[in-house]
Amino acid sequence: MFVLDDLLVRPFTSIIGILHSMAIEEMYDVEAITNEMKENQLLYELGDRSPEEYERRKAELETELEIAEEAREQLSGRVEVRG
């Protein structure tokens, strides 16, 4: 019975684990948020973005970055136990 469980269930749980990790990495991509912050700054400097729009987007991105960094820190500290 346990062999059958290992053959049928374990591959799906490992695939789900991989997909979950990939989703978390994409959701909390610190580098992507940092790049958006740079783009926001550049658009403001080029005059394509108003000061109000720049400040609003900057505040949004700073919040996103803070959340992403905290999430990454918590996830990297998590210990995963496998049987």
PDB file of N, CA and C in Angstrom:
ATOM      1  N   MET A   1       0.823  -1.195   0.000  1.00  0.00           N
ATOM      2  CA  MET A   1       0.000   0.000   0.000  1.00  0.00           C
ATOM      3  C   MET A   1       0.865   1.258   0.000  1.00  0.00           C
ATOM      4  N   PHE A   2       1.910   1.280   0.858  1.00  0.00           N
ATOM      5  CA  PHE A   2       2.767   2.458   0.940  1.00  0.00           C
ATOM      6  C   PHE A   2       3.573   2.654  -0.340  1.00  0.00           C
ATOM      7  N   VAL A   3       3.958   1.566  -0.978  1.00  0.00           N
ATOM      8  CA  VAL A   3       4.696   1.672  -2.237  1.00  0.00           C
ATOM      9  C   VAL A   3       3.812   2.305  -3.295  1.00  0.00           C
ATOM     10  N   LEU A   4       2.576   1.886  -3.342  1.00  0.00           N
ATOM     11  CA  LEU A   4       1.634   2.445  -4.297  1.00  0.00           C
ATOM     12  C   LEU A   4       1.418   3.933  -4.037  1.00  0.00           C
ATOM     13  N   ASP A   5       1.300   4.321  -2.776  1.00  0.00           N
ATOM     14  CA  ASP A   5       1.172   5.732  -2.421  1.00  0.00           C
ATOM     15  C   ASP A   5       2.387   6.524  -2.884  1.00  0.00           C
ATOM     16  N   ASP A   6       3.568   5.952  -2.646  1.00  0.00           N
ATOM     17  CA  ASP A   6       4.793   6.629  -3.056  1.00  0.00           C
ATOM     18  C   ASP A   6       4.856   6.802  -4.575  1.00  0.00           C
ATOM     19  N   LEU A   7       4.416   5.816  -5.300  1.00  0.00           N
ATOM     20  CA  LEU A   7       4.463   5.884  -6.761  1.00  0.00           C
ATOM     21  C   LEU A   7       3.422   6.830  -7.342  1.00  0.00           C
ATOM     22  N   LEU A   8       2.269   6.913  -6.721  1.00  0.00           N
ATOM     23  CA  LEU A   8       1.188   7.722  -7.271  1.00  0.00           C
ATOM     24  C   LEU A   8       1.108   9.136  -6.701  1.00  0.00           C
ATOM     25  N   VAL A   9       1.390   9.297  -5.432  1.00  0.00           N
ATOM     26  CA  VAL A   9       1.181  10.581  -4.770  1.00  0.00           C
ATOM     27  C   VAL A   9       2.437  11.450  -4.745  1.00  0.00           C
ATOM     28  N   ARG A  10       3.560  10.869  -4.457  1.00  0.00           N
ATOM     29  CA  ARG A  10       4.781  11.649  -4.290  1.00  0.00           C
ATOM     30  C   ARG A  10       5.139  12.515  -5.501  1.00  0.00           C
ATOM     31  N   PRO A  11       5.014  12.011  -6.739  1.00  0.00           N
ATOM     32  CA  PRO A  11       5.334  12.895  -7.880  1.00  0.00           C
ATOM     33  C   PRO A  11       4.452  14.141  -7.926  1.00  0.00           C
ATOM     34  N   PHE A  12       3.177  13.991  -7.587  1.00  0.00           N
ATOM     35  CA  PHE A  12       2.278  15.144  -7.618  1.00  0.00           C
ATOM     36  C   PHE A  12       2.605  16.142  -6.515  1.00  0.00           C
ATOM     37  N   THR A  13       2.962  15.660  -5.348  1.00  0.00           N
ATOM     38  CA  THR A  13       3.295  16.585  -4.265  1.00  0.00           C
ATOM     39  C   THR A  13       4.579  17.332  -4.573  1.00  0.00           C
ATOM     40  N   SER A  14       5.532  16.679  -5.225  1.00  0.00           N
ATOM     41  CA  SER A  14       6.769  17.393  -5.555  1.00  0.00           C
ATOM     42  C   SER A  14       6.514  18.417  -6.657  1.00  0.00           C
ATOM     43  N   ILE A  15       5.647  18.100  -7.611  1.00  0.00           N
ATOM     44  CA  ILE A  15       5.304  19.061  -8.663  1.00  0.00           C
ATOM     45  C   ILE A  15       4.573  20.253  -8.063  1.00  0.00           C
ATOM     46  N   ILE A  16       3.661  20.000  -7.163  1.00  0.00           N
ATOM     47  CA  ILE A  16       2.934  21.090  -6.499  1.00  0.00           C
ATOM     48  C   ILE A  16       3.903  21.957  -5.707  1.00  0.00           C
ATOM     49  N   GLY A  17       4.857  21.346  -5.037  1.00  0.00           N
ATOM     50  CA  GLY A  17       5.864  22.101  -4.290  1.00  0.00           C
ATOM     51  C   GLY A  17       6.698  22.989  -5.195  1.00  0.00           C
ATOM     52  N   ILE A  18       7.079  22.463  -6.348  1.00  0.00           N
ATOM     53  CA  ILE A  18       7.875  23.238  -7.310  1.00  0.00           C
ATOM     54  C   ILE A  18       7.058  24.406  -7.849  1.00  0.00           C
ATOM     55  N   LEU A  19       5.802  24.144  -8.222  1.00  0.00           N
ATOM     56  CA  LEU A  19       4.939  25.214  -8.731  1.00  0.00           C
ATOM     57  C   LEU A  19       4.700  26.285  -7.678  1.00  0.00           C
ATOM     58  N   HIS A  20       4.528  25.866  -6.440  1.00  0.00           N
ATOM     59  CA  HIS A  20       4.339  26.821  -5.342  1.00  0.00           C
ATOM     60  C   HIS A  20       5.572  27.705  -5.183  1.00  0.00           C
ATOM     61  N   SER A  21       6.743  27.107  -5.207  1.00  0.00           N
ATOM     62  CA  SER A  21       7.988  27.877  -5.078  1.00  0.00           C
ATOM     63  C   SER A  21       8.144  28.870  -6.223  1.00  0.00           C
ATOM     64  N   MET A  22       7.818  28.439  -7.431  1.00  0.00           N
ATOM     65  CA  MET A  22       7.929  29.332  -8.580  1.00  0.00           C
ATOM     66  C   MET A  22       6.957  30.502  -8.463  1.00  0.00           C
ATOM     67  N   ALA A  23       5.749  30.226  -7.998  1.00  0.00           N
ATOM     68  CA  ALA A  23       4.750  31.291  -7.837  1.00  0.00           C
ATOM     69  C   ALA A  23       5.193  32.298  -6.784  1.00  0.00           C
ATOM     70  N   ILE A  24       5.737  31.806  -5.681  1.00  0.00           N
ATOM     71  CA  ILE A  24       6.219  32.690  -4.618  1.00  0.00           C
ATOM     72  C   ILE A  24       7.363  33.553  -5.128  1.00  0.00           C
ATOM     73  N   GLU A  25       8.283  32.953  -5.865  1.00  0.00           N
ATOM     74  CA  GLU A  25       9.411  33.716  -6.403  1.00  0.00           C
ATOM     75  C   GLU A  25       8.936  34.812  -7.339  1.00  0.00           C
ATOM     76  N   GLU A  26       7.946  34.520  -8.159  1.00  0.00           N
ATOM     77  CA  GLU A  26       7.434  35.524  -9.086  1.00  0.00           C
ATOM     78  C   GLU A  26       6.656  36.612  -8.355  1.00  0.00           C
ATOM     79  N   MET A  27       5.870  36.214  -7.366  1.00  0.00           N
ATOM     80  CA  MET A  27       5.075  37.189  -6.615  1.00  0.00           C
ATOM     81  C   MET A  27       5.944  38.157  -5.832  1.00  0.00           C
ATOM     82  N   TYR A  28       7.007  37.648  -5.277  1.00  0.00           N
ATOM     83  CA  TYR A  28       7.874  38.450  -4.411  1.00  0.00           C
ATOM     84  C   TYR A  28       9.235  38.664  -5.049  1.00  0.00           C
ATOM     85  N   ASP A  29       9.244  39.027  -6.318  1.00  0.00           N
ATOM     86  CA  ASP A  29      10.480  39.236  -7.070  1.00  0.00           C
ATOM     87  C   ASP A  29      11.047  40.623  -6.745  1.00  0.00           C
ATOM     88  N   VAL A  30      11.997  40.652  -5.838  1.00  0.00           N
ATOM     89  CA  VAL A  30      12.587  41.910  -5.377  1.00  0.00           C
ATOM     90  C   VAL A  30      13.265  42.638  -6.540  1.00  0.00           C
ATOM     91  N   GLU A  31      13.945  41.904  -7.389  1.00  0.00           N
ATOM     92  CA  GLU A  31      14.652  42.523  -8.517  1.00  0.00           C
ATOM     93  C   GLU A  31      13.677  43.197  -9.483  1.00  0.00           C
ATOM     94  N   ALA A  32      12.541  42.562  -9.753  1.00  0.00           N
ATOM     95  CA  ALA A  32      11.547  43.150 -10.659  1.00  0.00           C
ATOM     96  C   ALA A  32      10.973  44.438 -10.070  1.00  0.00           C
ATOM     97  N   ILE A  33      10.728  44.438  -8.777  1.00  0.00           N
ATOM     98  CA  ILE A  33      10.196  45.641  -8.125  1.00  0.00           C
ATOM     99  C   ILE A  33      11.232  46.755  -8.159  1.00  0.00           C
ATOM    100  N   THR A  34      12.480  46.406  -7.910  1.00  0.00           N
ATOM    101  CA  THR A  34      13.564  47.397  -7.971  1.00  0.00           C
ATOM    102  C   THR A  34      13.670  47.985  -9.375  1.00  0.00           C
ATOM    103  N   ASN A  35      13.532  47.144 -10.393  1.00  0.00           N
ATOM    104  CA  ASN A  35      13.564  47.638 -11.775  1.00  0.00           C
ATOM    105  C   ASN A  35      12.393  48.569 -12.063  1.00  0.00           C
ATOM    106  N   GLU A  36      11.223  48.264 -11.531  1.00  0.00           N
ATOM    107  CA  GLU A  36      10.072  49.147 -11.698  1.00  0.00           C
ATOM    108  C   GLU A  36      10.315  50.490 -11.030  1.00  0.00           C
ATOM    109  N   MET A  37      10.994  50.473  -9.893  1.00  0.00           N
ATOM    110  CA  MET A  37      11.318  51.728  -9.210  1.00  0.00           C
ATOM    111  C   MET A  37      12.259  52.576 -10.069  1.00  0.00           C
ATOM    112  N   LYS A  38      13.225  51.919 -10.685  1.00  0.00           N
ATOM    113  CA  LYS A  38      14.155  52.635 -11.574  1.00  0.00           C
ATOM    114  C   LYS A  38      13.421  53.203 -12.780  1.00  0.00           C
ATOM    115  N   GLU A  39      12.504  52.417 -13.337  1.00  0.00           N
ATOM    116  CA  GLU A  39      11.729  52.877 -14.484  1.00  0.00           C
ATOM    117  C   GLU A  39      10.864  54.071 -14.105  1.00  0.00           C
ATOM    118  N   ASN A  40      10.248  54.016 -12.937  1.00  0.00           N
ATOM    119  CA  ASN A  40       9.436  55.127 -12.454  1.00  0.00           C
ATOM    120  C   ASN A  40      10.279  56.400 -12.339  1.00  0.00           C
ATOM    121  N   GLN A  41      11.467  56.271 -11.788  1.00  0.00           N
ATOM    122  CA  GLN A  41      12.373  57.414 -11.636  1.00  0.00           C
ATOM    123  C   GLN A  41      12.761  57.977 -13.005  1.00  0.00           C
ATOM    124  N   LEU A  42      13.073  57.084 -13.935  1.00  0.00           N
ATOM    125  CA  LEU A  42      13.485  57.512 -15.269  1.00  0.00           C
ATOM    126  C   LEU A  42      12.343  58.239 -15.992  1.00  0.00           C
ATOM    127  N   LEU A  43      11.147  57.687 -15.911  1.00  0.00           N
ATOM    128  CA  LEU A  43       9.999  58.337 -16.557  1.00  0.00           C
ATOM    129  C   LEU A  43       9.737  59.718 -15.969  1.00  0.00           C
ATOM    130  N   TYR A  44       9.941  59.841 -14.673  1.00  0.00           N
ATOM    131  CA  TYR A  44       9.771  61.151 -14.029  1.00  0.00           C
ATOM    132  C   TYR A  44      10.834  62.135 -14.529  1.00  0.00           C
ATOM    133  N   GLU A  45      12.081  61.662 -14.576  1.00  0.00           N
ATOM    134  CA  GLU A  45      13.175  62.532 -15.015  1.00  0.00           C
ATOM    135  C   GLU A  45      13.025  62.947 -16.479  1.00  0.00           C
ATOM    136  N   LEU A  46      12.438  62.074 -17.303  1.00  0.00           N
ATOM    137  CA  LEU A  46      12.227  62.395 -18.712  1.00  0.00           C
ATOM    138  C   LEU A  46      11.003  63.274 -18.933  1.00  0.00           C
ATOM    139  N   GLY A  47      10.200  63.474 -17.887  1.00  0.00           N
ATOM    140  CA  GLY A  47       9.017  64.308 -17.983  1.00  0.00           C
ATOM    141  C   GLY A  47       7.776  63.562 -18.453  1.00  0.00           C
ATOM    142  N   ASP A  48       7.865  62.248 -18.546  1.00  0.00           N
ATOM    143  CA  ASP A  48       6.716  61.446 -18.966  1.00  0.00           C
ATOM    144  C   ASP A  48       5.768  61.144 -17.814  1.00  0.00           C
ATOM    145  N   ARG A  49       6.169  61.478 -16.616  1.00  0.00           N
ATOM    146  CA  ARG A  49       5.347  61.197 -15.437  1.00  0.00           C
ATOM    147  C   ARG A  49       5.304  62.461 -14.575  1.00  0.00           C
ATOM    148  N   SER A  50       4.119  62.826 -14.132  1.00  0.00           N
ATOM    149  CA  SER A  50       3.951  64.022 -13.296  1.00  0.00           C
ATOM    150  C   SER A  50       4.519  63.748 -11.901  1.00  0.00           C
ATOM    151  N   PRO A  51       4.852  64.812 -11.158  1.00  0.00           N
ATOM    152  CA  PRO A  51       5.366  64.617  -9.802  1.00  0.00           C
ATOM    153  C   PRO A  51       4.383  63.852  -8.906  1.00  0.00           C
ATOM    154  N   GLU A  52       3.087  64.126  -9.055  1.00  0.00           N
ATOM    155  CA  GLU A  52       2.089  63.427  -8.238  1.00  0.00           C
ATOM    156  C   GLU A  52       2.034  61.944  -8.578  1.00  0.00           C
ATOM    157  N   GLU A  53       2.043  61.656  -9.867  1.00  0.00           N
ATOM    158  CA  GLU A  53       2.007  60.265 -10.317  1.00  0.00           C
ATOM    159  C   GLU A  53       3.284  59.531  -9.894  1.00  0.00           C
ATOM    160  N   TYR A  54       4.414  60.221 -10.007  1.00  0.00           N
ATOM    161  CA  TYR A  54       5.689  59.647  -9.599  1.00  0.00           C
ATOM    162  C   TYR A  54       5.678  59.286  -8.110  1.00  0.00           C
ATOM    163  N   GLU A  55       5.237  60.215  -7.283  1.00  0.00           N
ATOM    164  CA  GLU A  55       5.216  59.987  -5.838  1.00  0.00           C
ATOM    165  C   GLU A  55       4.239  58.869  -5.453  1.00  0.00           C
ATOM    166  N   ARG A  56       3.090  58.836  -6.115  1.00  0.00           N
ATOM    167  CA  ARG A  56       2.103  57.792  -5.837  1.00  0.00           C
ATOM    168  C   ARG A  56       2.669  56.423  -6.181  1.00  0.00           C
ATOM    169  N   ARG A  57       3.252  56.306  -7.367  1.00  0.00           N
ATOM    170  CA  ARG A  57       3.812  55.021  -7.795  1.00  0.00           C
ATOM    171  C   ARG A  57       5.015  54.636  -6.944  1.00  0.00           C
ATOM    172  N   LYS A  58       5.816  55.611  -6.563  1.00  0.00           N
ATOM    173  CA  LYS A  58       6.978  55.353  -5.717  1.00  0.00           C
ATOM    174  C   LYS A  58       6.543  54.761  -4.380  1.00  0.00           C
ATOM    175  N   ALA A  59       5.510  55.337  -3.784  1.00  0.00           N
ATOM    176  CA  ALA A  59       4.997  54.835  -2.504  1.00  0.00           C
ATOM    177  C   ALA A  59       4.468  53.410  -2.657  1.00  0.00           C
ATOM    178  N   GLU A  60       3.746  53.142  -3.751  1.00  0.00           N
ATOM    179  CA  GLU A  60       3.242  51.788  -4.001  1.00  0.00           C
ATOM    180  C   GLU A  60       4.383  50.781  -4.116  1.00  0.00           C
ATOM    181  N   LEU A  61       5.394  51.151  -4.879  1.00  0.00           N
ATOM    182  CA  LEU A  61       6.516  50.240  -5.105  1.00  0.00           C
ATOM    183  C   LEU A  61       7.336  50.023  -3.839  1.00  0.00           C
ATOM    184  N   GLU A  62       7.481  51.057  -3.033  1.00  0.00           N
ATOM    185  CA  GLU A  62       8.208  50.902  -1.768  1.00  0.00           C
ATOM    186  C   GLU A  62       7.472  49.935  -0.843  1.00  0.00           C
ATOM    187  N   THR A  63       6.147  50.025  -0.823  1.00  0.00           N
ATOM    188  CA  THR A  63       5.351  49.093  -0.019  1.00  0.00           C
ATOM    189  C   THR A  63       5.492  47.670  -0.547  1.00  0.00           C
ATOM    190  N   GLU A  64       5.390  47.511  -1.868  1.00  0.00           N
ATOM    191  CA  GLU A  64       5.555  46.195  -2.480  1.00  0.00           C
ATOM    192  C   GLU A  64       6.933  45.609  -2.170  1.00  0.00           C
ATOM    193  N   LEU A  65       7.961  46.445  -2.244  1.00  0.00           N
ATOM    194  CA  LEU A  65       9.321  45.988  -1.981  1.00  0.00           C
ATOM    195  C   LEU A  65       9.476  45.535  -0.531  1.00  0.00           C
ATOM    196  N   GLU A  66       8.918  46.289   0.375  1.00  0.00           N
ATOM    197  CA  GLU A  66       8.990  45.930   1.789  1.00  0.00           C
ATOM    198  C   GLU A  66       8.303  44.580   2.045  1.00  0.00           C
ATOM    199  N   ILE A  67       7.126  44.409   1.464  1.00  0.00           N
ATOM    200  CA  ILE A  67       6.394  43.146   1.622  1.00  0.00           C
ATOM    201  C   ILE A  67       7.178  41.994   1.005  1.00  0.00           C
ATOM    202  N   ALA A  68       7.725  42.210  -0.177  1.00  0.00           N
ATOM    203  CA  ALA A  68       8.488  41.156  -0.865  1.00  0.00           C
ATOM    204  C   ALA A  68       9.724  40.760  -0.067  1.00  0.00           C
ATOM    205  N   GLU A  69      10.433  41.738   0.476  1.00  0.00           N
ATOM    206  CA  GLU A  69      11.632  41.431   1.261  1.00  0.00           C
ATOM    207  C   GLU A  69      11.279  40.663   2.525  1.00  0.00           C
ATOM    208  N   GLU A  70      10.192  41.064   3.197  1.00  0.00           N
ATOM    209  CA  GLU A  70       9.757  40.352   4.401  1.00  0.00           C
ATOM    210  C   GLU A  70       9.333  38.920   4.067  1.00  0.00           C
ATOM    211  N   ALA A  71       8.598  38.760   2.974  1.00  0.00           N
ATOM    212  CA  ALA A  71       8.142  37.430   2.569  1.00  0.00           C
ATOM    213  C   ALA A  71       9.326  36.543   2.226  1.00  0.00           C
ATOM    214  N   ARG A  72      10.283  37.069   1.486  1.00  0.00           N
ATOM    215  CA  ARG A  72      11.476  36.296   1.127  1.00  0.00           C
ATOM    216  C   ARG A  72      12.247  35.878   2.380  1.00  0.00           C
ATOM    217  N   GLU A  73      12.359  36.811   3.312  1.00  0.00           N
ATOM    218  CA  GLU A  73      13.078  36.518   4.553  1.00  0.00           C
ATOM    219  C   GLU A  73      12.382  35.409   5.334  1.00  0.00           C
ATOM    220  N   GLN A  74      11.070  35.486   5.439  1.00  0.00           N
ATOM    221  CA  GLN A  74      10.320  34.457   6.164  1.00  0.00           C
ATOM    222  C   GLN A  74      10.392  33.116   5.456  1.00  0.00           C
ATOM    223  N   LEU A  75      10.295  33.134   4.134  1.00  0.00           N
ATOM    224  CA  LEU A  75      10.324  31.871   3.386  1.00  0.00           C
ATOM    225  C   LEU A  75      11.710  31.252   3.394  1.00  0.00           C
ATOM    226  N   SER A  76      12.747  32.043   3.396  1.00  0.00           N
ATOM    227  CA  SER A  76      14.092  31.480   3.405  1.00  0.00           C
ATOM    228  C   SER A  76      14.436  30.911   4.778  1.00  0.00           C
ATOM    229  N   GLY A  77      13.782  31.402   5.827  1.00  0.00           N
ATOM    230  CA  GLY A  77      14.035  30.901   7.169  1.00  0.00           C
ATOM    231  C   GLY A  77      13.216  29.670   7.525  1.00  0.00           C
ATOM    232  N   ARG A  78      12.259  29.359   6.652  1.00  0.00           N
ATOM    233  CA  ARG A  78      11.377  28.223   6.907  1.00  0.00           C
ATOM    234  C   ARG A  78      12.132  26.922   6.648  1.00  0.00           C
ATOM    235  N   VAL A  79      11.991  25.996   7.557  1.00  0.00           N
ATOM    236  CA  VAL A  79      12.637  24.702   7.423  1.00  0.00           C
ATOM    237  C   VAL A  79      11.596  23.721   6.900  1.00  0.00           C
ATOM    238  N   GLU A  80      11.944  23.032   5.845  1.00  0.00           N
ATOM    239  CA  GLU A  80      11.022  22.098   5.251  1.00  0.00           C
ATOM    240  C   GLU A  80      11.422  20.676   5.657  1.00  0.00           C
ATOM    241  N   VAL A  81      10.466  19.934   6.180  1.00  0.00           N
ATOM    242  CA  VAL A  81      10.709  18.570   6.618  1.00  0.00           C
ATOM    243  C   VAL A  81      10.033  17.635   5.639  1.00  0.00           C
ATOM    244  N   ARG A  82      10.803  16.707   5.121  1.00  0.00           N
ATOM    245  CA  ARG A  82      10.255  15.735   4.172  1.00  0.00           C
ATOM    246  C   ARG A  82      10.405  14.344   4.729  1.00  0.00           C
ATOM    247  N   GLY A  83       9.395  13.534   4.467  1.00  0.00           N
ATOM    248  CA  GLY A  83       9.374  12.187   4.992  1.00  0.00           C
ATOM    249  C   GLY A  83       9.811  11.147   4.025  1.00  0.00           C
TER     250      GLY A  83
END
